XYZ file of C-alpha atoms in Angstrom:
603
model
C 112.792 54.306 -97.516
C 110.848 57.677 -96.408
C 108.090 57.780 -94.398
C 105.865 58.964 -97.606
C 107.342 55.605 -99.473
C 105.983 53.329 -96.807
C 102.850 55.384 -96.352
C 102.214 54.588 -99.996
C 102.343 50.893 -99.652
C 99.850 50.936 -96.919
C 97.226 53.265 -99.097
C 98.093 50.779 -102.667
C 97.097 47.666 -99.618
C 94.074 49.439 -98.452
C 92.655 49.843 -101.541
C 93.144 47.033 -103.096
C 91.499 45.268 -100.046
C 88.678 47.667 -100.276
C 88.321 46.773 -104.034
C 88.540 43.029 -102.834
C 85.659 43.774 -100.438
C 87.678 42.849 -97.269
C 86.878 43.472 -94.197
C 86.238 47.680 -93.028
C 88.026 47.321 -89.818
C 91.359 46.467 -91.795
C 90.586 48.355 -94.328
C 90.389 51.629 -92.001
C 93.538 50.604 -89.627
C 95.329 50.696 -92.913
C 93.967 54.048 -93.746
C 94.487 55.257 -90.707
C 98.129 54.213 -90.737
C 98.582 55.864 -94.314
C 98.089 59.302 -92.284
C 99.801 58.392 -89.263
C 103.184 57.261 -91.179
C 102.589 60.353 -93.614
C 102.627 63.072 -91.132
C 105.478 61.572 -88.057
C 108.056 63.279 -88.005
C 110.986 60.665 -87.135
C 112.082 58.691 -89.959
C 110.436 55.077 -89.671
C 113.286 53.533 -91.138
C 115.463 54.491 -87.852
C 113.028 53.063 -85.476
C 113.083 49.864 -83.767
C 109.506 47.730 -83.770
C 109.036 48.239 -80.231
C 109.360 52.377 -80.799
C 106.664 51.759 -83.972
C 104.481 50.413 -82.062
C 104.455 53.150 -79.226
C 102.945 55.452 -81.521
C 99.440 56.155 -81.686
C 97.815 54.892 -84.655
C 100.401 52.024 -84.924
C 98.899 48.468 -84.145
C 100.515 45.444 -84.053
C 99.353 44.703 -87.798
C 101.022 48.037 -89.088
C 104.286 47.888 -87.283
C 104.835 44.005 -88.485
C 104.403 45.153 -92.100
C 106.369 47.885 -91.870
C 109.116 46.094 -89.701
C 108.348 43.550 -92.896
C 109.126 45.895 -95.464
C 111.877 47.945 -94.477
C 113.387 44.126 -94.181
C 112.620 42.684 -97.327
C 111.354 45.993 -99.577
C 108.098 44.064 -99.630
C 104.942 43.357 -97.880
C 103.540 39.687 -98.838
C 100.004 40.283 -98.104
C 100.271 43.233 -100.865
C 102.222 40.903 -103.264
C 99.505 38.893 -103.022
C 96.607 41.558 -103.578
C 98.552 42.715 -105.984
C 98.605 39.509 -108.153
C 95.188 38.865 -108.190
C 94.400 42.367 -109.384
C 94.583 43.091 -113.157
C 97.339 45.795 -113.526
C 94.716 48.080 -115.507
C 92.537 48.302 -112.348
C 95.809 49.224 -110.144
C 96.151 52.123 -112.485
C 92.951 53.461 -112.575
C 94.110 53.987 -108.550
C 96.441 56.422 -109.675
C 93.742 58.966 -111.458
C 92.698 61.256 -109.311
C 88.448 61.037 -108.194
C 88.392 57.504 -109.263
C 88.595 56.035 -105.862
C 88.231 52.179 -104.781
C 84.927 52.385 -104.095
C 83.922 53.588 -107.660
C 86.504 51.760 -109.176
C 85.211 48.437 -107.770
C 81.645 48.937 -108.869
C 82.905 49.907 -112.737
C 85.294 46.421 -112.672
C 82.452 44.188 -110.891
C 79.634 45.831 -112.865
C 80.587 46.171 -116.102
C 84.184 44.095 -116.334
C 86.306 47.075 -117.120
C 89.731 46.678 -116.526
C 92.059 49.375 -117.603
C 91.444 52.681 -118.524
C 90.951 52.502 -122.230
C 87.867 50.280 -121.802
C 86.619 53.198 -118.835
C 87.592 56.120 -121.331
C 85.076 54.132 -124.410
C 82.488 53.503 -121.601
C 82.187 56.847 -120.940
C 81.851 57.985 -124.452
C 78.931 54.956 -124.356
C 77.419 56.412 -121.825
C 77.587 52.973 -119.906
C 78.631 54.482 -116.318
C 75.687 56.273 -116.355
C 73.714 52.878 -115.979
C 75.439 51.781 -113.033
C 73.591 53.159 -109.681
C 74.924 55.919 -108.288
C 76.586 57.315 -111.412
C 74.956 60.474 -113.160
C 76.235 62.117 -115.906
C 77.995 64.407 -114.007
C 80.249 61.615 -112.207
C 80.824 60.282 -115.939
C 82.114 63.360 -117.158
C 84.085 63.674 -114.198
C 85.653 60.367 -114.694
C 86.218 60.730 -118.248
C 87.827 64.460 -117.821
C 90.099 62.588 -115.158
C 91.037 60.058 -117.266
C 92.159 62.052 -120.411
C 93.927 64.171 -117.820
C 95.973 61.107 -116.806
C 96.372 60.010 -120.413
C 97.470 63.043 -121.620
C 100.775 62.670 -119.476
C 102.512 59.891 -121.176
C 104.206 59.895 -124.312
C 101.581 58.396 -127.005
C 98.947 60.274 -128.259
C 96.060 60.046 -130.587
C 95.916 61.610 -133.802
C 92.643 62.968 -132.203
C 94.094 64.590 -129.538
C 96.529 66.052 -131.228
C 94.803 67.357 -134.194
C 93.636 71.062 -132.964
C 97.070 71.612 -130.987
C 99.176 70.979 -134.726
C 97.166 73.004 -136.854
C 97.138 76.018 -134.598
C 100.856 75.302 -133.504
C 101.726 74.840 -137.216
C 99.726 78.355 -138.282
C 101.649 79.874 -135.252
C 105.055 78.815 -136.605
C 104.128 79.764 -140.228
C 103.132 83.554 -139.129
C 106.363 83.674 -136.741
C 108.565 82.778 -139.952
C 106.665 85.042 -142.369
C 107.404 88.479 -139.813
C 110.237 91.227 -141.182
C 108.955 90.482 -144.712
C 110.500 87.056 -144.886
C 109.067 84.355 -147.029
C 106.298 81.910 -145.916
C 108.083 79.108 -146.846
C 110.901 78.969 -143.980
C 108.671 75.664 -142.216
C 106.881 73.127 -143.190
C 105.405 70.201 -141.157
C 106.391 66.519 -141.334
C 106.849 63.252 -139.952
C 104.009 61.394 -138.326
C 101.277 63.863 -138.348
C 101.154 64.270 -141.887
C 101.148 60.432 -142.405
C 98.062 60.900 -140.573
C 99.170 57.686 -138.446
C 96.426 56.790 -135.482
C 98.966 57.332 -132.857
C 101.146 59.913 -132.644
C 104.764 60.162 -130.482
C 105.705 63.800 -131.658
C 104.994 66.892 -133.842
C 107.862 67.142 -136.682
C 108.516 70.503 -139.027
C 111.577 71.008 -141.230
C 112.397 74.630 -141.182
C 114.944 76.869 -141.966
C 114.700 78.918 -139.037
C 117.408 78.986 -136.347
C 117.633 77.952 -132.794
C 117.774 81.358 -131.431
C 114.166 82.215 -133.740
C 112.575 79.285 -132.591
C 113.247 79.484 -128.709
C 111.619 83.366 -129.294
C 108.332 81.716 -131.215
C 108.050 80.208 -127.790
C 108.175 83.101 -125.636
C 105.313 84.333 -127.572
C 102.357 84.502 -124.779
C 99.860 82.383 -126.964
C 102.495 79.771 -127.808
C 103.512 79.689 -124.322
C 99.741 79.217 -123.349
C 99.199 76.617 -126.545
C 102.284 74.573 -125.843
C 104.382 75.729 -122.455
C 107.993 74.394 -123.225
C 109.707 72.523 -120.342
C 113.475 71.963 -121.982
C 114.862 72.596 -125.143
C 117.500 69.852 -126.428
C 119.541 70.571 -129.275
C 121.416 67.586 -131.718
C 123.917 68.333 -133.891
C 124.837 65.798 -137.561
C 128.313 64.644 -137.134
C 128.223 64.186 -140.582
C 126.685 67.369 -141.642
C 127.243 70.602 -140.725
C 124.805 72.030 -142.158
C 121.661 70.140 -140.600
C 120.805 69.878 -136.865
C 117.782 68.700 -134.408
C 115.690 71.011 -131.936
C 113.704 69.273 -129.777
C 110.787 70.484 -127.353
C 109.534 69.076 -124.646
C 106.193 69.572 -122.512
C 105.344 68.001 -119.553
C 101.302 66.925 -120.530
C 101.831 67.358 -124.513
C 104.186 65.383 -127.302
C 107.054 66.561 -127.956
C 108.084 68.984 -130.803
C 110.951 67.704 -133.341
C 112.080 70.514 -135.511
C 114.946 69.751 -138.412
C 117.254 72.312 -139.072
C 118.547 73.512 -142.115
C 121.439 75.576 -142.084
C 121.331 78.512 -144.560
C 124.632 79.253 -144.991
C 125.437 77.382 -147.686
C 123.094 79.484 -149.741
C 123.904 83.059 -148.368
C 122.609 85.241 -150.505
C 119.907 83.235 -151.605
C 115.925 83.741 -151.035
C 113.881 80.579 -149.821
C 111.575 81.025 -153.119
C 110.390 78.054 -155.112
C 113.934 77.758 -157.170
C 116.567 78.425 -154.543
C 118.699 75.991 -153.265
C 117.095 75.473 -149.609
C 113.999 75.275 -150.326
C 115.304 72.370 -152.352
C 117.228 70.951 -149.542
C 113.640 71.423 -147.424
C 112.273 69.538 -149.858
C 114.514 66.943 -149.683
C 114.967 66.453 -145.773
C 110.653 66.537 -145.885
C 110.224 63.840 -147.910
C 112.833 61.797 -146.259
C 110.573 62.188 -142.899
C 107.206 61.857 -144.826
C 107.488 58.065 -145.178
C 108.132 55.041 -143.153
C 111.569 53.757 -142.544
C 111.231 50.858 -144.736
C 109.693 52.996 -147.698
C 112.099 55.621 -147.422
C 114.697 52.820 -147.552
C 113.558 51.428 -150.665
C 113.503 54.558 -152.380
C 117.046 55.071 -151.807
C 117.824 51.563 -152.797
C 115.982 51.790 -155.903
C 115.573 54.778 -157.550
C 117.932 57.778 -156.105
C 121.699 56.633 -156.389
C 124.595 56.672 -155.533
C 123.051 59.507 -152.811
C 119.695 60.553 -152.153
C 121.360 64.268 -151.955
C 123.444 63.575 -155.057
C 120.560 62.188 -157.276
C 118.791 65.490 -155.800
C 121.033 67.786 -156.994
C 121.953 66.279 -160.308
C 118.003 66.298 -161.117
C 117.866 70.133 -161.140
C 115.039 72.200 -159.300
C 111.648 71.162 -158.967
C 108.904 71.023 -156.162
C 107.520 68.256 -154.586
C 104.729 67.177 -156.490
C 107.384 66.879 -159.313
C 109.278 64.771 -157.182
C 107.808 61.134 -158.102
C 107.877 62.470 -161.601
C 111.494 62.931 -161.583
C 111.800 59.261 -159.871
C 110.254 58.071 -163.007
C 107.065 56.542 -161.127
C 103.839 58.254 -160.500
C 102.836 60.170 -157.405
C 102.107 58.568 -154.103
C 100.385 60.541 -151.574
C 102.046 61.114 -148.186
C 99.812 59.058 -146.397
C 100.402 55.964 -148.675
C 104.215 56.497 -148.192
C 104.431 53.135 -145.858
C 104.802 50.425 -147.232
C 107.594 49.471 -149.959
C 105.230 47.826 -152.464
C 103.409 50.443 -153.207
C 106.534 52.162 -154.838
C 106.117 48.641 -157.581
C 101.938 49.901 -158.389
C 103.396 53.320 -158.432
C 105.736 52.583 -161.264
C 102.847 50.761 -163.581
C 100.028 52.536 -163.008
C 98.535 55.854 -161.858
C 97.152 55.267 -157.881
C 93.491 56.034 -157.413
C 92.175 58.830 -155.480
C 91.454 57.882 -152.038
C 88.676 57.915 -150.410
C 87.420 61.779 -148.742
C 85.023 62.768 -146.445
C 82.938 63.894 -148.705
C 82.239 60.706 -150.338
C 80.550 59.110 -147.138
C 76.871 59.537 -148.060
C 75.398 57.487 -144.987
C 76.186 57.197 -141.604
C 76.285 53.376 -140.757
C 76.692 51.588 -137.553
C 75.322 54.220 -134.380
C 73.411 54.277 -131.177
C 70.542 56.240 -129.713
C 68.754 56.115 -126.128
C 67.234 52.796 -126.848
C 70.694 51.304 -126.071
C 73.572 53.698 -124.500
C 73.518 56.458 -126.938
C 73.047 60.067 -125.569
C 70.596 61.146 -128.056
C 66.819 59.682 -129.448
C 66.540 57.993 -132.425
C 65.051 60.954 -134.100
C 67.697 63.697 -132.438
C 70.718 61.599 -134.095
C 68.531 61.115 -137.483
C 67.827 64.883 -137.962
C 71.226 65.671 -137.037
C 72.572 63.105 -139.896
C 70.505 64.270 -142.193
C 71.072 68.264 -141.458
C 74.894 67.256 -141.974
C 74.057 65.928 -145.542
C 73.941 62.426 -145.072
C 71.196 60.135 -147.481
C 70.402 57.955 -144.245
C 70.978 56.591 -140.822
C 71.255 52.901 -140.241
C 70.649 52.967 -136.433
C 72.653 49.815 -134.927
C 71.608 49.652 -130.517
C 73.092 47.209 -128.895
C 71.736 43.813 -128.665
C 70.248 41.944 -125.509
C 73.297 40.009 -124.024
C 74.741 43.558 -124.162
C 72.664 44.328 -120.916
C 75.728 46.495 -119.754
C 74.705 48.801 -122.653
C 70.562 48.571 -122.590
C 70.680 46.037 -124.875
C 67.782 45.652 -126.738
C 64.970 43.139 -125.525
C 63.123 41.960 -128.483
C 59.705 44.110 -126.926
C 62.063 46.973 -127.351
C 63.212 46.130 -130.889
C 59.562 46.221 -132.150
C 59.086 49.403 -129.964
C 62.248 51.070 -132.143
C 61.366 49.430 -135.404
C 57.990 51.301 -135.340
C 59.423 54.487 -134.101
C 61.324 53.854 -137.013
C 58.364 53.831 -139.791
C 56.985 56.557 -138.422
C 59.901 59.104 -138.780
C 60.834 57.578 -142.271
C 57.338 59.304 -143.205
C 58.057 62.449 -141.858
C 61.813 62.605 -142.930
C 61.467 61.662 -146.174
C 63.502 61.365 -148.497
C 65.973 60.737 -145.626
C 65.866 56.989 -144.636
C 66.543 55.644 -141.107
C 67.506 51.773 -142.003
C 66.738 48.768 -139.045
C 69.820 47.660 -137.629
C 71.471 46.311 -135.225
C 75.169 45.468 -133.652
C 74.709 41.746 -132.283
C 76.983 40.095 -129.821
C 79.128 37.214 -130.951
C 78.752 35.325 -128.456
C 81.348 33.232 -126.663
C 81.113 30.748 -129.384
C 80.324 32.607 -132.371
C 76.977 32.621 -132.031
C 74.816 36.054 -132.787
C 72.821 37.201 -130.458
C 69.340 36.396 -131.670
C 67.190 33.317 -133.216
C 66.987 33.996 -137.113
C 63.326 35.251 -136.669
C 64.525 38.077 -135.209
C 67.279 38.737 -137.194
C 65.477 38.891 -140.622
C 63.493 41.789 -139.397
C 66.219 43.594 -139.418
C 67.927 45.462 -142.656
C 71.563 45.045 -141.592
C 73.104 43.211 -138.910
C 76.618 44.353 -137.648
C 78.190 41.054 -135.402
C 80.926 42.529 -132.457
C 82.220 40.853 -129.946
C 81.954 42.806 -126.865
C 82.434 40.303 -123.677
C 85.067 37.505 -122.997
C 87.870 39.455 -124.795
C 90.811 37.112 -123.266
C 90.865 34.546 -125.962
C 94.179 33.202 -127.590
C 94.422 33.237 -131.261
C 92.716 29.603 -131.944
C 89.755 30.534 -129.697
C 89.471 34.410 -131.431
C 89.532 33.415 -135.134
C 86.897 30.027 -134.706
C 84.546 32.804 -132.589
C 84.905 35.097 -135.065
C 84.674 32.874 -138.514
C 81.529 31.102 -137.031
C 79.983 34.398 -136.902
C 81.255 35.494 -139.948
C 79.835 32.402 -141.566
C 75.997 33.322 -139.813
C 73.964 34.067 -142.869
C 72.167 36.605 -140.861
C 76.340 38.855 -140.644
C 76.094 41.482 -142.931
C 79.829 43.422 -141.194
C 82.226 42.166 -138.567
C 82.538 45.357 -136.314
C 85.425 46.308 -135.027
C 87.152 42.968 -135.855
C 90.176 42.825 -133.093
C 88.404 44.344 -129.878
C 91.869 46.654 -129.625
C 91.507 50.068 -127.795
C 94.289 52.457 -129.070
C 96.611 52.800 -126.347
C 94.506 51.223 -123.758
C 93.609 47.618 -125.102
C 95.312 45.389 -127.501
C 93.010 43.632 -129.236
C 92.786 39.696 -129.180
C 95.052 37.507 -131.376
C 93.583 36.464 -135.128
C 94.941 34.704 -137.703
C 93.853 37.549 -139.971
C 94.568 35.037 -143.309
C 91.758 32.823 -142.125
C 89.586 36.219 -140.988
C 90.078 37.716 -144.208
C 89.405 34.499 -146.365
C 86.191 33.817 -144.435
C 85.023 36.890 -145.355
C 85.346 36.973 -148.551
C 83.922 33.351 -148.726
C 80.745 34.569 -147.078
C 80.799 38.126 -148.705
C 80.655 39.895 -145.129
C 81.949 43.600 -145.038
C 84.598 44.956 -143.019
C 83.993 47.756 -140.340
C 86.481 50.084 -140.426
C 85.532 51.733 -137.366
C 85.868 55.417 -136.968
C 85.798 55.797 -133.080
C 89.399 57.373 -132.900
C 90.366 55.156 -129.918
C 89.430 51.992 -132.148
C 90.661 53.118 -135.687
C 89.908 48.532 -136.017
C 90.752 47.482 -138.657
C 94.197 48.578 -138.350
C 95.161 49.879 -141.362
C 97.898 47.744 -142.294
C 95.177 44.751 -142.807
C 93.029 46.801 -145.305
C 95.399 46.409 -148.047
C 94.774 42.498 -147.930
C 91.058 43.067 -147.698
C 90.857 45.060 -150.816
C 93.215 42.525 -152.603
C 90.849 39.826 -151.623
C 87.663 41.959 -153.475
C 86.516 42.444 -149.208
C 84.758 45.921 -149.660
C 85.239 48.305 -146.068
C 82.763 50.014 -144.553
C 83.825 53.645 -142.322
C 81.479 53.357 -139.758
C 81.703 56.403 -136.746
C 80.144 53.941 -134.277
C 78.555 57.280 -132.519
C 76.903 57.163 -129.435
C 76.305 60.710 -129.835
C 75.757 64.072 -132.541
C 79.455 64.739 -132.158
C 80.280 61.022 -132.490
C 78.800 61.659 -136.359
C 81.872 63.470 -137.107
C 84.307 60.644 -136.188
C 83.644 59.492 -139.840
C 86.667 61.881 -140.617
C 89.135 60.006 -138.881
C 88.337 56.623 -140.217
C 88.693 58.287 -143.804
C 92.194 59.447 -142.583
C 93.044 55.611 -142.175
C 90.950 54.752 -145.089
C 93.374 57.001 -147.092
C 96.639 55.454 -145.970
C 95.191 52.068 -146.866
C 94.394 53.780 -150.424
C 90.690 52.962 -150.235
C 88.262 54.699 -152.954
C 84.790 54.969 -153.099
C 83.860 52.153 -154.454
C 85.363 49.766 -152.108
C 83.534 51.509 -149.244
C 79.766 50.861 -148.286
C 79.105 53.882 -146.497
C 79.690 55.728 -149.733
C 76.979 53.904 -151.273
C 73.741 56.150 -152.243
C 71.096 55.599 -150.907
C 69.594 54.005 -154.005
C 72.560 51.512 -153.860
C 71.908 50.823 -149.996
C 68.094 49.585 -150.602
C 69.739 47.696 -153.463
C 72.084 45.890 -151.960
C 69.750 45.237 -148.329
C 67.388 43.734 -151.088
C 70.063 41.222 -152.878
C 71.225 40.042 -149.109
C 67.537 39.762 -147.936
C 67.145 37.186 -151.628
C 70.572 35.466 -150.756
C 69.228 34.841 -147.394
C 65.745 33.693 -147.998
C 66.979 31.517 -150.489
C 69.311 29.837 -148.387
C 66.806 29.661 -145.685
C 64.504 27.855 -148.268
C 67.236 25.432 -149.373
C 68.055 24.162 -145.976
């Protein structure tokens, strides 16, 4: 063990002890220690425990641990820190200006835990709450944290998105130089399935090893994406395809296909030659899940995918289905294999787009932890084309946040009156996202609650439940006659957080039972419901609602990527409630406010 290993243990004790608020003096002999051990020159390992403690700096504590752990590999007070510290918070050690003292502060303050739940909090605006954190120690954090992120081998579609389209354009112009056709690449895989998290960048592409390794040697690919190692993969069983992959140290890797040319020498790429055929081909085989894909094949395209392929004649893609004998399914609906059995009787919808959203529902302003005023996140809905604004703060128990006090809710609800005048036709609507409480409860007595046009119900505190606990918490609140949409229905954080266990059967059931609305909610780090769930939803007649949960202008435009999930899920229009006009929004507020008065008069 180096002197830099056991210098390491001592820091990971002394923090954790300063996060556990133990006492200074240890806290600085271990400190002290860390830089001691760090800088001697003799190996520790080949020192005795009388010659460790002969060196200045080196206490009696300090040379028993280290005697302790070059014995056993382990230090039991650290074991011990270590167990009673949630391994989220032990991580946050390792991003760099997030020390203990801040670290303790966010965890005892506002119960953060990992880094996901720090990354959302600083998109809420909630560290800027805390004392002694300005918005410049927020940003800090938050730049620090996607910097760490952004080193490990999952990414979101979000933070992906700019780096394949201008690494995709890139690779297109590269293949299109000495007059050759534009069609030598084409993208694939997981990106194009617009999943929510992405492992790697895919392209089939008829250009060779030797073209691609001088696309990037170009200066702005090298500055886009700066290639670390190039590993190539050959078929065994055919000679004529191959893998290239690309890796980056801070970016996901690059997967390129490769399809040999030479059985077509002689032969352009254009729409009717053979490769592009076989492009075609190898595309669609990496534009659908595993078990679709496998379907297919078992279904339809025998005895060989390749054989059926070639026997079928020439076509493009979009003739593809055609030739299958079932009718087109969209890339992004490629997932699973019953769609392939709705396919084959009847033509599929169109999805949903961005451009059917007509209000923005579910989003904060500076009454709770938004960054903007109520009127600076209205104009800017309504200057992006939106019919209204259904403003949804946080709710009291959410004190973390600025929940709303109901003083402050009468203070917002008249703001609210007043710019409705001014911005007409534009409508801001009253709403709010309520706390479900530890037992299902909302957040407020039902006076409250009826003054408001919508009421979104989230749980946001006591997130370790199992799956009994979660689904009676959440079906209580569900069953509130004041719950107009469960928010973000599983808690999860995409790569940060998984979100507590339901048993989505009874979720879904309840609300159908108790006509309650689905958020499907846009932040790209939530992305909850997870699209695999809204197929049942729909099925059950559950309408969705894409809801960009912003906390901010730019938040507005995370609408997009809950439309991207919306689409894989095959949702249209009319199965969303942020598509309704606003016409149909005062409508339907009106029939809830009925339902609920008359239940309120019945009881």
């Amino acid at each position: 063990m180096t002197n830099k290993e056991i210098s390491h243990q001592f820091k990971l004790l002394a923090s954790l002890m300063e996060l556990h608020q133990e006492s200074p003096f240890k806290i600085r002999t271990y400190q002290n220690a860390v830089r001691t051990i760090e800088k001697f020159a003799r190996p520790f390992k080949d020192m005795t425990p009388q010659e460790m403690l002969e060196i200045p700096g080196i206490g009696s504590a300090v040379g028993q641990k280290t005697s302790e752990l070059l014995t056993t590999g382990h230090i039991k007070v650290l074991d011990q820190f270590i167990e009673k510290t949630p391994s989220g918070i032990i991580e946050m050690l390792g991003v760099k200006g997030l020390g203990p003292k801040k670290i303790e502060i966010i965890w005892r303050e506002l119960g953060i835990e990992n880094l996901g739940e720090l990354l959302y909090a600083c998109e809420e605006n909630r560290l800027m709450l805390l004392k002694g954190f300005g918005q410049k120690t927020q940003d800090n954090i938050k730049a620090a944290i996607l910097f760490f992120q952004d080193q490990k081998g999952q990414f979101l579609y979000a933070q992906v998105e700019s780096l394949a389209h201008e690494l995709d354009q890139m690779l297109k112009t590269a293949s299109t130089e000495n007059g050759q056709p534009a069609n030598r690449i084409q993208m694939a895989g997981q990106f194009i399935r617009q999943l929510p998290v992405i492992e790697k960048l895919e392209w089939v592409t008829t250009l060779n090893e030797t073209e691609l390794r001088a696309v990037f040697t170009n200066p702005d690919v090298k500055k886009l994406y700066p290639a670390a190692a190039f590993i190539r993969t050959e078929d065994p069983g055919n000679p004529s395809l191959a893998w290239l992959e690309i890796h980056s140290d801070k970016l996901p890797d690059l997967s390129f296909t490769l399809m040999s040319t030479e059985q077509s020498k002689g032969v352009t790429c254009g729409e009717d030659s053979p490769i592009e055929h076989r492009m075609n081909q190898q595309a669609f085989l990496q534009n659908g899940s595993p078990a679709f894909i496998e379907a297919v094949l078992r279904k339809y395209a025998k005895p060989s995918f390749s054989d059926w392929y070639t026997q079928n004649g020439t076509f493009t893609p979009a003739d593809l289905f055609k030739k299958l004998g079932i009718h087109f399914i969209p890339v992004p609906q490629r997932e699973f294999p019953q769609i392939l059995e709705k396919a084959s009787k009847e033509i599929l919808p169109p999805p949903i787009q961005t451009s059917d959203i007509k209000g923005i529902i579910h989003c904060h302003s500076r009454y709770s932890d938004g960054g903007q005023t109520l009127k600076e996140m209205a104009l800017a809905a309504k200057e992006k084309g939106f019919e209204y604004l259904m403003i949804s703060d946080h709710s009291k128990s959410a004190g973390y946040a600025g929940g709303l006090q109901p003083d402050r809710i009468v203070e917002q609800h008249a703001e609210i009156d007043q710019l409705n005048e001014q911005l007409a036709p534009f409508k801001i609507f009253k709403s709010i996202e309520s706390d479900i409480l530890r037992h299902g409860d909302l957040d407020y007595p039902p006076e409250i609650l009826q003054s408001f046009d919508l009421v979104i119900a989230s749980v946001h505190s006591v997130l370790k439940m199992d799956q009994n606990d979660a689904t009676a918490r959440l079906i209580k609140a569900i069953e509130h006659p004041f719950t107009h949409i469960l928010g973000h229905m599983t808690g999860r954080l995409l790569l940060s957080r998984q979100g507590y266990p339901l048993d989505m059967e009874k979720i879904l059931d309840a609300c159908k039972q108790n006509n309650v609305v689905i958020e499907l909610n846009a932040n790209p780090r939530r992305l909850d419901i997870d699209w695999r769930h809204i197929g049942q939803a729909l099925d059950r007649g559950i309408r969705i609602s894409i809801d960009p949960d912003a906390h901010s202008i730019a938040g507005l435009d995370d609408i997009r990527y809950g439309v991207l999930v919306a689409q894989k899920a095959g949702v249209t229009p009319a199965q969303n409630l942020s598509s309704f006009s606003l016409q149909q929004m005062e409508q339907y507020i009106s029939k809830n406010k009925i339902k609920i008065n008359i239940s309120f008069a019945g009881g």
